[in-house]
Short mmCIF file of C-alpha atoms in Angstrom, two decimals:
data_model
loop_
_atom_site.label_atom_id
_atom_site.label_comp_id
_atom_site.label_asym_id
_atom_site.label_seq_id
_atom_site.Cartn_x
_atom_site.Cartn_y
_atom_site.Cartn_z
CA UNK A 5 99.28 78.34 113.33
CA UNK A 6 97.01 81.54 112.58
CA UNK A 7 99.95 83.07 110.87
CA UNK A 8 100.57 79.91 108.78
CA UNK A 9 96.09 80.13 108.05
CA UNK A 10 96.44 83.84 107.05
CA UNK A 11 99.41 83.05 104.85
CA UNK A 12 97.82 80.49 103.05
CA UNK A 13 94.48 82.03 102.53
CA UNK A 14 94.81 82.89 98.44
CA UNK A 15 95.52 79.59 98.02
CA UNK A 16 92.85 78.03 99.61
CA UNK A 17 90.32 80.55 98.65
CA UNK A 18 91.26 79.88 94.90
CA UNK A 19 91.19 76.25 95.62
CA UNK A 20 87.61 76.87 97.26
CA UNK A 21 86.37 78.58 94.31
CA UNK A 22 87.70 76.15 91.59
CA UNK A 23 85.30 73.23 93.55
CA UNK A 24 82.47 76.06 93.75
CA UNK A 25 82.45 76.57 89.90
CA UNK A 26 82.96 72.59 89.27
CA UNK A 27 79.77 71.67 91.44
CA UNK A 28 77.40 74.96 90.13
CA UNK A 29 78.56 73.82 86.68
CA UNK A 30 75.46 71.82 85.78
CA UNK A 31 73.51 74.38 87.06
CA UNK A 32 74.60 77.36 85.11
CA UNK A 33 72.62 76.68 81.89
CA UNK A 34 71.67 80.62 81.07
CA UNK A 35 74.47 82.39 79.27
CA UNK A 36 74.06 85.70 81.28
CA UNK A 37 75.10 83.32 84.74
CA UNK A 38 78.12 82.14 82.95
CA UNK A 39 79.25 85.63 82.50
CA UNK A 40 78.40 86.17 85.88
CA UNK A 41 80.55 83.76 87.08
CA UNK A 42 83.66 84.85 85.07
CA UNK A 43 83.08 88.51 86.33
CA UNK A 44 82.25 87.05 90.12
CA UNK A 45 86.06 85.48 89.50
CA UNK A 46 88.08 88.58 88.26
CA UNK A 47 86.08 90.13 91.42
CA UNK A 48 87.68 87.65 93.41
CA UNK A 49 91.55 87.94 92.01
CA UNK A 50 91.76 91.41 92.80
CA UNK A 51 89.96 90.80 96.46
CA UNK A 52 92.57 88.06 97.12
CA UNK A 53 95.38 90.37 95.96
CA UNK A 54 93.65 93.29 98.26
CA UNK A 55 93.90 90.50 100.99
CA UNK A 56 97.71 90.06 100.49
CA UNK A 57 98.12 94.01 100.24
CA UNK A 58 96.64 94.54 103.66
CA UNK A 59 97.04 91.31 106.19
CA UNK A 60 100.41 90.32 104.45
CA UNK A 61 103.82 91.24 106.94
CA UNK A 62 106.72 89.79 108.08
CA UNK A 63 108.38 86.42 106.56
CA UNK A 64 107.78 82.85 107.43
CA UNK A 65 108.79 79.53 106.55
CA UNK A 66 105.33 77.23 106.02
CA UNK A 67 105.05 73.69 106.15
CA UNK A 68 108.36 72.89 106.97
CA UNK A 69 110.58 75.05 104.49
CA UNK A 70 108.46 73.89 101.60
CA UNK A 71 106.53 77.47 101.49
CA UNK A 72 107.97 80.99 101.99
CA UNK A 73 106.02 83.48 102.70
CA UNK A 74 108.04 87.18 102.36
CA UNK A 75 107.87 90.85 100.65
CA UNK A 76 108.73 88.91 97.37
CA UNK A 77 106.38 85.92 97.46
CA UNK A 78 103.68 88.84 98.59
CA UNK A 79 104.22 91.28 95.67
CA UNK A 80 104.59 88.63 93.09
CA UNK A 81 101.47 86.73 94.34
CA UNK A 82 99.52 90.52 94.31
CA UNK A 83 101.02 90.85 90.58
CA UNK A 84 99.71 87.51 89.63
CA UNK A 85 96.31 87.95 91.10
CA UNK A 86 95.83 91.08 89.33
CA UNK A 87 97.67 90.32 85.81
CA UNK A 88 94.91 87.12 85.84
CA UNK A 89 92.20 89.48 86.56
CA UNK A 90 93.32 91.68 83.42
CA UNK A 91 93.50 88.51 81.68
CA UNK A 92 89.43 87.61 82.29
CA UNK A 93 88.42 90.80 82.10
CA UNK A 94 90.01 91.18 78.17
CA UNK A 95 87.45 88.29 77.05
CA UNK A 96 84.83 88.42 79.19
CA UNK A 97 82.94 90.79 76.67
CA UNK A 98 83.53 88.70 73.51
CA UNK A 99 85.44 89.54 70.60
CA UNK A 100 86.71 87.28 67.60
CA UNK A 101 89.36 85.61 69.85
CA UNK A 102 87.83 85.50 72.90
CA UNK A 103 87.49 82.52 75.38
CA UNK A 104 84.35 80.70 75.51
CA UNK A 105 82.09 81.89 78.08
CA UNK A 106 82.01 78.38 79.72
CA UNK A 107 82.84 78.19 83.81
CA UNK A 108 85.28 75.43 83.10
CA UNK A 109 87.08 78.61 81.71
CA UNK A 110 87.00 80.15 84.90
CA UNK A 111 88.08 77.02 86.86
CA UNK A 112 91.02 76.43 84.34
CA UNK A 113 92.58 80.08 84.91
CA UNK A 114 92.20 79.61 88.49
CA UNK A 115 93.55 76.09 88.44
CA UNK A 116 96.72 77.85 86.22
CA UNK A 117 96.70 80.84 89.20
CA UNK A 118 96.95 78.71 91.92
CA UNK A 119 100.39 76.77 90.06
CA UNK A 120 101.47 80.25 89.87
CA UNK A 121 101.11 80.85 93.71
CA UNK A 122 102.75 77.97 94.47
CA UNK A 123 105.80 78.64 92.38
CA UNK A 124 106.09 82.31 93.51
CA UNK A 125 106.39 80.67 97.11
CA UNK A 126 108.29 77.62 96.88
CA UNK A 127 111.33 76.74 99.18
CA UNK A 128 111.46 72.94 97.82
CA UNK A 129 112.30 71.78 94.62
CA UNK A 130 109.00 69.13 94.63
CA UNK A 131 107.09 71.80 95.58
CA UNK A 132 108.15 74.15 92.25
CA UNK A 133 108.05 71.08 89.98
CA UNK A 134 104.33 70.69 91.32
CA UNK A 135 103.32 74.42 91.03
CA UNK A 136 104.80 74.37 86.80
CA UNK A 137 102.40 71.31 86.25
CA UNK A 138 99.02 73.00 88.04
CA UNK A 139 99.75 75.82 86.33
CA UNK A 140 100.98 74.59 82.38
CA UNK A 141 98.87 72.03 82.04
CA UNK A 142 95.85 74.27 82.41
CA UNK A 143 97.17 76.49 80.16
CA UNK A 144 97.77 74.20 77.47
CA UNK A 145 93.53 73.24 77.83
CA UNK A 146 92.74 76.67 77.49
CA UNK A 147 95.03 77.47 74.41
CA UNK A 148 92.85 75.05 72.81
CA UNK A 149 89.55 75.86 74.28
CA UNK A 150 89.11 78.58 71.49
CA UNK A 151 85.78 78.29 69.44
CA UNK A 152 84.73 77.00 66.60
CA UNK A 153 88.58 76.14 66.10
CA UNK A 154 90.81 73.51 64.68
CA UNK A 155 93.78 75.43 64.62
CA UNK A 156 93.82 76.43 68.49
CA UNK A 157 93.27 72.60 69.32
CA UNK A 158 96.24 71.63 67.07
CA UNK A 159 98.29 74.24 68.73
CA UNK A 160 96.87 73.20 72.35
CA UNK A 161 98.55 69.64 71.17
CA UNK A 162 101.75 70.73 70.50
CA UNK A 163 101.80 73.02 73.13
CA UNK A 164 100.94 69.99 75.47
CA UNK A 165 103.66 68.05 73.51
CA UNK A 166 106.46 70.40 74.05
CA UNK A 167 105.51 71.63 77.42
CA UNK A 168 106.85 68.25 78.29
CA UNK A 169 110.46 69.06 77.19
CA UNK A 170 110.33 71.77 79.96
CA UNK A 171 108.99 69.68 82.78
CA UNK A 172 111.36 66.51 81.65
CA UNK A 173 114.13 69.05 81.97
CA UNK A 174 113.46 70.13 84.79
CA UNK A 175 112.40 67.15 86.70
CA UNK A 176 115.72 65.63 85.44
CA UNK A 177 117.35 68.66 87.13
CA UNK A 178 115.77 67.75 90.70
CA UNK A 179 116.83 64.32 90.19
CA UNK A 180 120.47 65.10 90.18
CA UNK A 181 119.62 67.64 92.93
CA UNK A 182 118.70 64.54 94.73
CA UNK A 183 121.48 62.16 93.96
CA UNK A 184 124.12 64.85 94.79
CA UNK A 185 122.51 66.20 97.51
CA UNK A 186 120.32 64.13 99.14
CA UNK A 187 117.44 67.05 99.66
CA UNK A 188 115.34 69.33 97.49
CA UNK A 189 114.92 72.10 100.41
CA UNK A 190 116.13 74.95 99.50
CA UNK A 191 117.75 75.92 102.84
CA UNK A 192 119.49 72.48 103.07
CA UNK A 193 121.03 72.54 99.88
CA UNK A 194 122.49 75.47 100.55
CA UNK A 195 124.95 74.39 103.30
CA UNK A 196 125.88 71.40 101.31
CA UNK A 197 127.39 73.42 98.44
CA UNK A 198 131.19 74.20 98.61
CA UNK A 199 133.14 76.30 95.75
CA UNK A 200 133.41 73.02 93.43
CA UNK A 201 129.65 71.99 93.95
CA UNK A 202 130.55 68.95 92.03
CA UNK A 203 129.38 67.51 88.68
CA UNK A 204 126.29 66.17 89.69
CA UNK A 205 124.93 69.01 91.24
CA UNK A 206 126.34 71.64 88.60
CA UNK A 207 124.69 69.44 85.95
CA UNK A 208 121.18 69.63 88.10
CA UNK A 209 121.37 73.51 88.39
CA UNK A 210 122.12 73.37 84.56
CA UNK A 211 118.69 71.69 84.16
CA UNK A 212 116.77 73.27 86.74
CA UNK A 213 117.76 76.82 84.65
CA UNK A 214 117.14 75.57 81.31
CA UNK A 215 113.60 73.89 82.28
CA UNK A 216 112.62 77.62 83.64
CA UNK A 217 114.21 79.29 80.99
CA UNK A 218 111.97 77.16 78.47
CA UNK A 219 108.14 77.96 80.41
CA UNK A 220 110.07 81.50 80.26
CA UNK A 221 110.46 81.45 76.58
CA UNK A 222 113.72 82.60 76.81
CA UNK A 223 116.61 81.82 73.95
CA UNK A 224 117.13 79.74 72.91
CA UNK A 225 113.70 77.94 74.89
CA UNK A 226 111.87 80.76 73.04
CA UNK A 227 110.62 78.77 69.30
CA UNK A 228 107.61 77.28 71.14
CA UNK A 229 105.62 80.67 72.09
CA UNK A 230 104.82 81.88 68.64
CA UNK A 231 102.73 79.26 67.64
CA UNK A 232 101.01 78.71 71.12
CA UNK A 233 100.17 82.68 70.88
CA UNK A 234 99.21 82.84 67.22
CA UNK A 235 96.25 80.12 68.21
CA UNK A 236 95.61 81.06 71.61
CA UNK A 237 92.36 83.31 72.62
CA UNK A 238 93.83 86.63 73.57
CA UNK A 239 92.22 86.11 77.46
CA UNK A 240 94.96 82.90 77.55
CA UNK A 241 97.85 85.22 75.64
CA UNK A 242 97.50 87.24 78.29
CA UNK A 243 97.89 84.72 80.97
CA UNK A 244 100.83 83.41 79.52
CA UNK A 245 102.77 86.36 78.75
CA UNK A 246 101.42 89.00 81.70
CA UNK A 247 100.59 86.75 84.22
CA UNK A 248 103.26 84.15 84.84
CA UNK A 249 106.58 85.67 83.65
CA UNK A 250 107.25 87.33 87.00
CA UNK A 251 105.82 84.49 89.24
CA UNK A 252 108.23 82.14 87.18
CA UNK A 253 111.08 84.46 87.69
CA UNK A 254 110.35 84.75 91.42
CA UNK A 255 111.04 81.31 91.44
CA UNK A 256 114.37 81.66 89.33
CA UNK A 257 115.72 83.91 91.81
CA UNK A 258 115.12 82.20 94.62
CA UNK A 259 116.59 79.47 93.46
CA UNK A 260 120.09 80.56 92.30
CA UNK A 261 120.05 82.91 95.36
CA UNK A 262 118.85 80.80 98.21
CA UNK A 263 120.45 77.41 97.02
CA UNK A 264 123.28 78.00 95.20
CA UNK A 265 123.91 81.60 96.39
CA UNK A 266 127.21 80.37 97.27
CA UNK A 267 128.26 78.96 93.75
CA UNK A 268 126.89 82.61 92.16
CA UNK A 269 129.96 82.43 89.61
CA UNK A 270 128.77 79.13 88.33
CA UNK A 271 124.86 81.11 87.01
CA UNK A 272 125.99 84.21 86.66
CA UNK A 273 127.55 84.26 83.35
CA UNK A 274 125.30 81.98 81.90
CA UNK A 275 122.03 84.27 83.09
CA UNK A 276 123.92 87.32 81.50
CA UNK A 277 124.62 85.60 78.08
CA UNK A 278 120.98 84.18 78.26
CA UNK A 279 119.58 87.35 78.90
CA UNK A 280 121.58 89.24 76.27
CA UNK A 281 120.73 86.45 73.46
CA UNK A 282 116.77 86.75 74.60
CA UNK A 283 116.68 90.46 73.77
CA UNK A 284 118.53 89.89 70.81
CA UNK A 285 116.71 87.17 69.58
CA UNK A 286 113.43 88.65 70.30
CA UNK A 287 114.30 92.36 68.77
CA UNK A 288 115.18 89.96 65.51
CA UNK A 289 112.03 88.36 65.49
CA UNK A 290 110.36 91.54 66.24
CA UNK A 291 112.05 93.01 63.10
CA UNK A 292 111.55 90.09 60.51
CA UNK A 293 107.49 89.38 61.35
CA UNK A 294 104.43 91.25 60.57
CA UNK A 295 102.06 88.82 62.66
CA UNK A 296 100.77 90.37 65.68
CA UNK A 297 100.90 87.11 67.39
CA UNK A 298 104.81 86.67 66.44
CA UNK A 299 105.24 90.33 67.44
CA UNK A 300 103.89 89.58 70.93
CA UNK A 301 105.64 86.34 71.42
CA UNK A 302 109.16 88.48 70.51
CA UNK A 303 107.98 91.17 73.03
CA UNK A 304 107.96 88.95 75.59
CA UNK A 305 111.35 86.39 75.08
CA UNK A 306 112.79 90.49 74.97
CA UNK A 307 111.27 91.23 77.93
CA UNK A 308 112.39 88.24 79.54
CA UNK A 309 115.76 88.36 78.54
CA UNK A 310 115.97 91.75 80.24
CA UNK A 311 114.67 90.89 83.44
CA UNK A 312 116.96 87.36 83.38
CA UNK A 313 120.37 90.48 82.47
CA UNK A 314 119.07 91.87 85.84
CA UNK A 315 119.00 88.53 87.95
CA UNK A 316 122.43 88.05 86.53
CA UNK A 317 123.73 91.21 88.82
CA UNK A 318 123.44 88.81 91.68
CA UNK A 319 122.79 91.44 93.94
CA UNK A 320 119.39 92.92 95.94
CA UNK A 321 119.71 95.73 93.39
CA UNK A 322 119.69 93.32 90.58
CA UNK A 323 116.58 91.52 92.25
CA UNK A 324 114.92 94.89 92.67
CA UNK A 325 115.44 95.79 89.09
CA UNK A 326 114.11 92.01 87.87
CA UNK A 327 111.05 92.46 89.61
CA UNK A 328 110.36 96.08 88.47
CA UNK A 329 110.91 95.05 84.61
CA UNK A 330 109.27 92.16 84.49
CA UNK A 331 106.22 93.34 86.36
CA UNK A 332 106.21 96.77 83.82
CA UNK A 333 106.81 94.65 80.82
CA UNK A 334 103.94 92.70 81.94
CA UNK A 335 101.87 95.58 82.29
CA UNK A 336 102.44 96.81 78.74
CA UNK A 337 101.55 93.74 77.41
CA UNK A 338 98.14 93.40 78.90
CA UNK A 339 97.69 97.03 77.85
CA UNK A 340 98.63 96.09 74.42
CA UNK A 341 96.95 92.93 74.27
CA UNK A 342 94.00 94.96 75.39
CA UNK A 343 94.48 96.85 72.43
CA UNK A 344 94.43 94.37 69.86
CA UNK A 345 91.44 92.65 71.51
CA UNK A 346 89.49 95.95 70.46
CA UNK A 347 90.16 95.26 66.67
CA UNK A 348 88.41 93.37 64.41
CA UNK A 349 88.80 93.26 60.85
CA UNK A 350 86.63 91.81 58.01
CA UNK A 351 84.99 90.03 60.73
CA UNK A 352 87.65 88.73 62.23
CA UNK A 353 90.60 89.51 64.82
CA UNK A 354 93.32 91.72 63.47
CA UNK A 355 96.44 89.34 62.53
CA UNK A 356 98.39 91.69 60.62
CA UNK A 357 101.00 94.28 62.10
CA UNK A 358 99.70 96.68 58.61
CA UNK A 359 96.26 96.08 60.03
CA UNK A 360 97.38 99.05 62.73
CA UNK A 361 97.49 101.48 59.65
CA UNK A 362 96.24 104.59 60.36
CA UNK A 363 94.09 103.65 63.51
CA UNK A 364 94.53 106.81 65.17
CA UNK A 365 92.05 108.66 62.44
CA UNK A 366 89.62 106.63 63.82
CA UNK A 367 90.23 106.24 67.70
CA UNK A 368 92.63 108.76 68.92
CA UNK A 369 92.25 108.42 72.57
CA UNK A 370 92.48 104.25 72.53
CA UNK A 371 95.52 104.57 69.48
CA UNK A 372 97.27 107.22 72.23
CA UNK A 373 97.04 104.98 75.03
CA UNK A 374 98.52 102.48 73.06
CA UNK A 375 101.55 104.90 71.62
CA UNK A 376 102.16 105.35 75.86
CA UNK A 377 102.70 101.73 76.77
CA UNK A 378 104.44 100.84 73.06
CA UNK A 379 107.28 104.44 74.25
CA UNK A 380 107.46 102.75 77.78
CA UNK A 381 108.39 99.47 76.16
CA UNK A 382 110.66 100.73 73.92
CA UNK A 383 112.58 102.40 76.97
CA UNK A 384 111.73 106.24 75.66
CA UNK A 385 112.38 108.89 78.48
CA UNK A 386 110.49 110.17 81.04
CA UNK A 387 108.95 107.21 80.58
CA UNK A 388 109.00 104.19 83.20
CA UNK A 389 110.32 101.87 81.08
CA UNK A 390 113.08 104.01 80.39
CA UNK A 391 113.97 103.95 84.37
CA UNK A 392 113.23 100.58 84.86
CA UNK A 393 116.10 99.25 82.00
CA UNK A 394 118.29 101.82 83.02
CA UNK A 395 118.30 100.37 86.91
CA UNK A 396 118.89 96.49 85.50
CA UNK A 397 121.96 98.13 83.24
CA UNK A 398 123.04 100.30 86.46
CA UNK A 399 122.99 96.77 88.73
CA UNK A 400 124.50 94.73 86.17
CA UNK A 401 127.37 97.10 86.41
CA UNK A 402 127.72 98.50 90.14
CA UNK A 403 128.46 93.92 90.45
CA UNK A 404 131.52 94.38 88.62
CA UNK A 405 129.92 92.95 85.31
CA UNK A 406 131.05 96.44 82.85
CA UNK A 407 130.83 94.09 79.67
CA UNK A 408 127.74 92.75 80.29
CA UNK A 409 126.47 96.11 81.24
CA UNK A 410 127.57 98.03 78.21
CA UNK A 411 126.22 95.48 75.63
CA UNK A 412 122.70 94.98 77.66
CA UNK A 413 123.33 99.57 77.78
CA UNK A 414 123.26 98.78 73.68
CA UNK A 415 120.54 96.35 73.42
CA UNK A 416 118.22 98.97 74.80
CA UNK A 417 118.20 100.98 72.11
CA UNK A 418 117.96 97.92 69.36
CA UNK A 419 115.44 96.40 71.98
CA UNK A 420 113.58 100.25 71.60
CA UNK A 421 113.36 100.06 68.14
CA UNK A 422 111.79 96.99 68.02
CA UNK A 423 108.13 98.56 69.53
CA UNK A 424 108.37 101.71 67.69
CA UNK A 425 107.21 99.60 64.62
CA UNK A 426 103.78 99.28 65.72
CA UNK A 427 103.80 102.86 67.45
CA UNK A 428 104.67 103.77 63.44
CA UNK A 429 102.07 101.64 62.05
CA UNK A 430 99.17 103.56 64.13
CA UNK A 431 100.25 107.33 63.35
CA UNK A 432 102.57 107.29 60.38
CA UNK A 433 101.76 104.86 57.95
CA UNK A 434 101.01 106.23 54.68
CA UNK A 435 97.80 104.09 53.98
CA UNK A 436 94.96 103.88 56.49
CA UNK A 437 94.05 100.24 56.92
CA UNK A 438 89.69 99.39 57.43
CA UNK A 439 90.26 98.25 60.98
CA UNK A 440 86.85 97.86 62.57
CA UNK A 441 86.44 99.11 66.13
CA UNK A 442 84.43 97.30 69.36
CA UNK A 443 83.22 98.50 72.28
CA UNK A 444 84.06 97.00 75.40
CA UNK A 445 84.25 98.66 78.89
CA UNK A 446 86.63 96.00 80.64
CA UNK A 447 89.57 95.59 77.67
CA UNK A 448 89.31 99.89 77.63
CA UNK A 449 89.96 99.79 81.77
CA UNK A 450 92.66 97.91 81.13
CA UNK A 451 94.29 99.64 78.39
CA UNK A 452 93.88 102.83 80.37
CA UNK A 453 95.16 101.45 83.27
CA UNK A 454 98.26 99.75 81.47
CA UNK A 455 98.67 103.29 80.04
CA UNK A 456 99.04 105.13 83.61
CA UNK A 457 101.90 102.63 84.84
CA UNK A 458 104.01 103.77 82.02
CA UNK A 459 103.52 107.42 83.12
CA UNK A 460 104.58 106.10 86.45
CA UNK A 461 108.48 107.55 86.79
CA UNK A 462 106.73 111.32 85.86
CA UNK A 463 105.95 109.85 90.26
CA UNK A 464 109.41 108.32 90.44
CA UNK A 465 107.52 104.66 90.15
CA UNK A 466 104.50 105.98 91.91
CA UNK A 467 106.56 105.15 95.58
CA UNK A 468 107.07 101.20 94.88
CA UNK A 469 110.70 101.67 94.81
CA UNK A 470 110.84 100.77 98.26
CA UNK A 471 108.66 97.61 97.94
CA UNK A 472 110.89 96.83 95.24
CA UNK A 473 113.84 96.88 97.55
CA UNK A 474 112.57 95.53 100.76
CA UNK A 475 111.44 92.42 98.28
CA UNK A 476 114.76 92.24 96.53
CA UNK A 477 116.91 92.63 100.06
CA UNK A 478 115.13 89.03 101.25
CA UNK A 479 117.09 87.12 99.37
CA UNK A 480 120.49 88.50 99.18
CA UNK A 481 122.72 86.80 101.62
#
């Protein structure tokens, strides 16, 4: 019982705090306690993930199978806690597209963290379908909680009204789970399957994939991001694209590997051809916009589709590599996001990928932070990106899949040139754009920060390669 309590304190302290903020809310009248209460909450995300750091060991089932807690849950949680904290901490100091500085704000993010948690964890299919809704429908709220703006409610709307697409697909998916089956436990189903799993339950799995692959953004799921992100206050872009990729695709893998490990052939190939048409289609995108916005929605369906071309390996390696790109890809899109929340231009947030032009004149040290994470991305050596995509291409083929391997091997170095663009823009462009500069302590902390993981192979990944691996051996069988 005290191991179960321990477990399941992040979740109930983030639960705690969201009733906290609701009941002090009519209280906090004076703008300077708002803020306050925003940094008081990125205080308490990175305590939480200090929490798991230190008490977390071992590997237990919770409440009946519906819960796992293990090295993966653990470091995915940690990631979360601390991608949400980067998240606050780029608005809490204002800018053009910043959040409003309104505790709801704070109770909204944590409402969204805590759906994270619970899909990073889950062991039942319920349970996942539940931790998606906590955590999307929040976000759709705060895409439209921008200020003094029509456009980021329309896009909140539509967000809203295609986020159901995902959760119809995927609740559709549990239902045929449930016909076929008879259970949505993960370690029940996965005695059940045999090497024809049956229409019914190949059908579900199809579902269950394509409803994660849509809150993913991955192709062809991917069409729905750019407008959410072009509206969206950066605080909330960062949330969506840093925060939840790798808690979502903790729950991908543990679903393909814990129940229906034994039908691997059935995901396998389609994971691989996903993967490889998400870094295609997001190095096209990347290529044919100059909105920042666009640009950032691309960067992540590529991202994605690199760290789904890893999960494909089916192996612990492949796992190990997943989590390593997708928490790294993460990274440098905080740390660019960061970036771009620094900018302002003609009184407004930058928009424009030309709006970059010549930036280092005028902040070298900020524009060189930026060239780091944007040569990480792009998979330049020493670099840790560089390491990380050469470990999913190394997994994909050490399980046997050499085509899959050699064309994901090739999309690297399309996928590369896709974030030298605005690395281009900032140093090489031939007319200096009248970008504005802000100060702001928290968004520079992260950008540094963001900055340092990509120098992190120069210390072989700074050690984590055995976290990486412990987390990744849990769920091969």
């Amino acid at each position: 019982m005290l191991a179960e309590t321990v477990a399941l304190v992040p979740d109930v302290a983030v639960v705690l705090a969201i009733v906290v903020i609701l009941c002090l809310r009519s209280y906090l009248i004076e703008r300077t306690l708002e803020v306050r209460l925003l940094g008081a909450t990125i205080l308490g995300l990175v305590a939480l993930a200090l929490w798991i750091v230190f008490y977390g060991e071992g590997a237990r089932i919770l409440a009946g199978g519906v819960l796992i807690e293990d090295s993966l849950s653990r470091m995915t949680q940690c990631v979360v806690l601390l991608a949400s904290a980067a998240a606050l901490a780029i608005g809490i100091e204002g800018g053009q597209r910043a959040t409003a500085r309104d505790p709801y704000v704070a109770a909204l993010v944590l409402l969204a963290v805590l759906g994270l948690l619970i899909v990073s964890s889950a062991g039942d299919l319920l349970v996942l379908f539940l931790g998606l809704q906590l955590y999307a429908l929040p976000v759709y709220a705060l895409i439209a909680h921008r200020e003094n703006s029509s456009k980021a409610i329309a896009a909140g709307l539509r967000a809203a009204l295609v986020g159901t697409v995902g959760s119809a697909l995927v609740l559709f998916g549990i239902a045929l789970v449930i016909a076929s089956a008879g259970t949505t436990l993960y370690t029940e189903l996965a005695p059940l399957l045999t090497d024809s799993p049956g229409l019914l339950l190949s059908a579900g799995l199809a579902l269950l994939i394509a409803g994660l692959a849509f809150y993913l953004a991955l192709a062809p799921f991917h069409l729905w991001l750019q407008p959410a992100l072009e509206a969206a206050p950066w605080p909330v872009v960062a949330l969506m694209v840093g925060a939840a990729p790798l808690a979502l695709f903790t729950a991908l893998a543990r679903l393909v590997f814990v129940a229906f490990g034994d039908v691997a052939a059935l995901w396998q190939p389609v994971l691989a051809a996903m993967g490889l048409l998400s870094v295609l289609a997001g190095a096209i995108a990347g290529f044919a916009t100059d909105r920042l916005s666009h640009l950032l929605a691309a960067f992540a369906t590529l991202g994605a589709g690199f760290g789904l071309m890893a999960l494909s390996a089916g192996s612990a390696d492949g796992v190990s590599a997943m989590i390593a790109q997708v928490a790294l890809h993460a990274t440098a899109l905080l740390g660019f996001i960061a970036f771009l929340s620094l900018l302002e231009k003609d009184g407004g947030a930058v928009e424009r990928l030309r709006d970059l032009n010549g930036y280092s004149e005028a902040q070298m040290f900020r524009a060189f932070a930026a060239l780091l994470i944007l040569f990480s991305a792009a998979a330049m050596p020493p670099l840790a990106g560089f390491l990380v995509r050469f470990n999913v291409v190394q997994a994909m083929y050490d399980s046997g899949l050499i085509w899959q391997s050699l064309a994901g091997a090739g999309a690297m170095i399309v996928a590369g040139a896709t974030f030298l663009r605005p690395a281009w823009r900032l140093y090489l462009a031939a007319d200096v754009s009248d970008t504005e500069t802000r100060t702001a302590r928290l968004s520079d902390l992260v950008l540094v920060i963001s900055a340092l993981v990509a120098l992190l192979s120069l210390l072989s990944l700074g050690g984590l390669e055995a976290a990486f691996e412990a987390a990744g051996a849990r769920l091969e069988r």
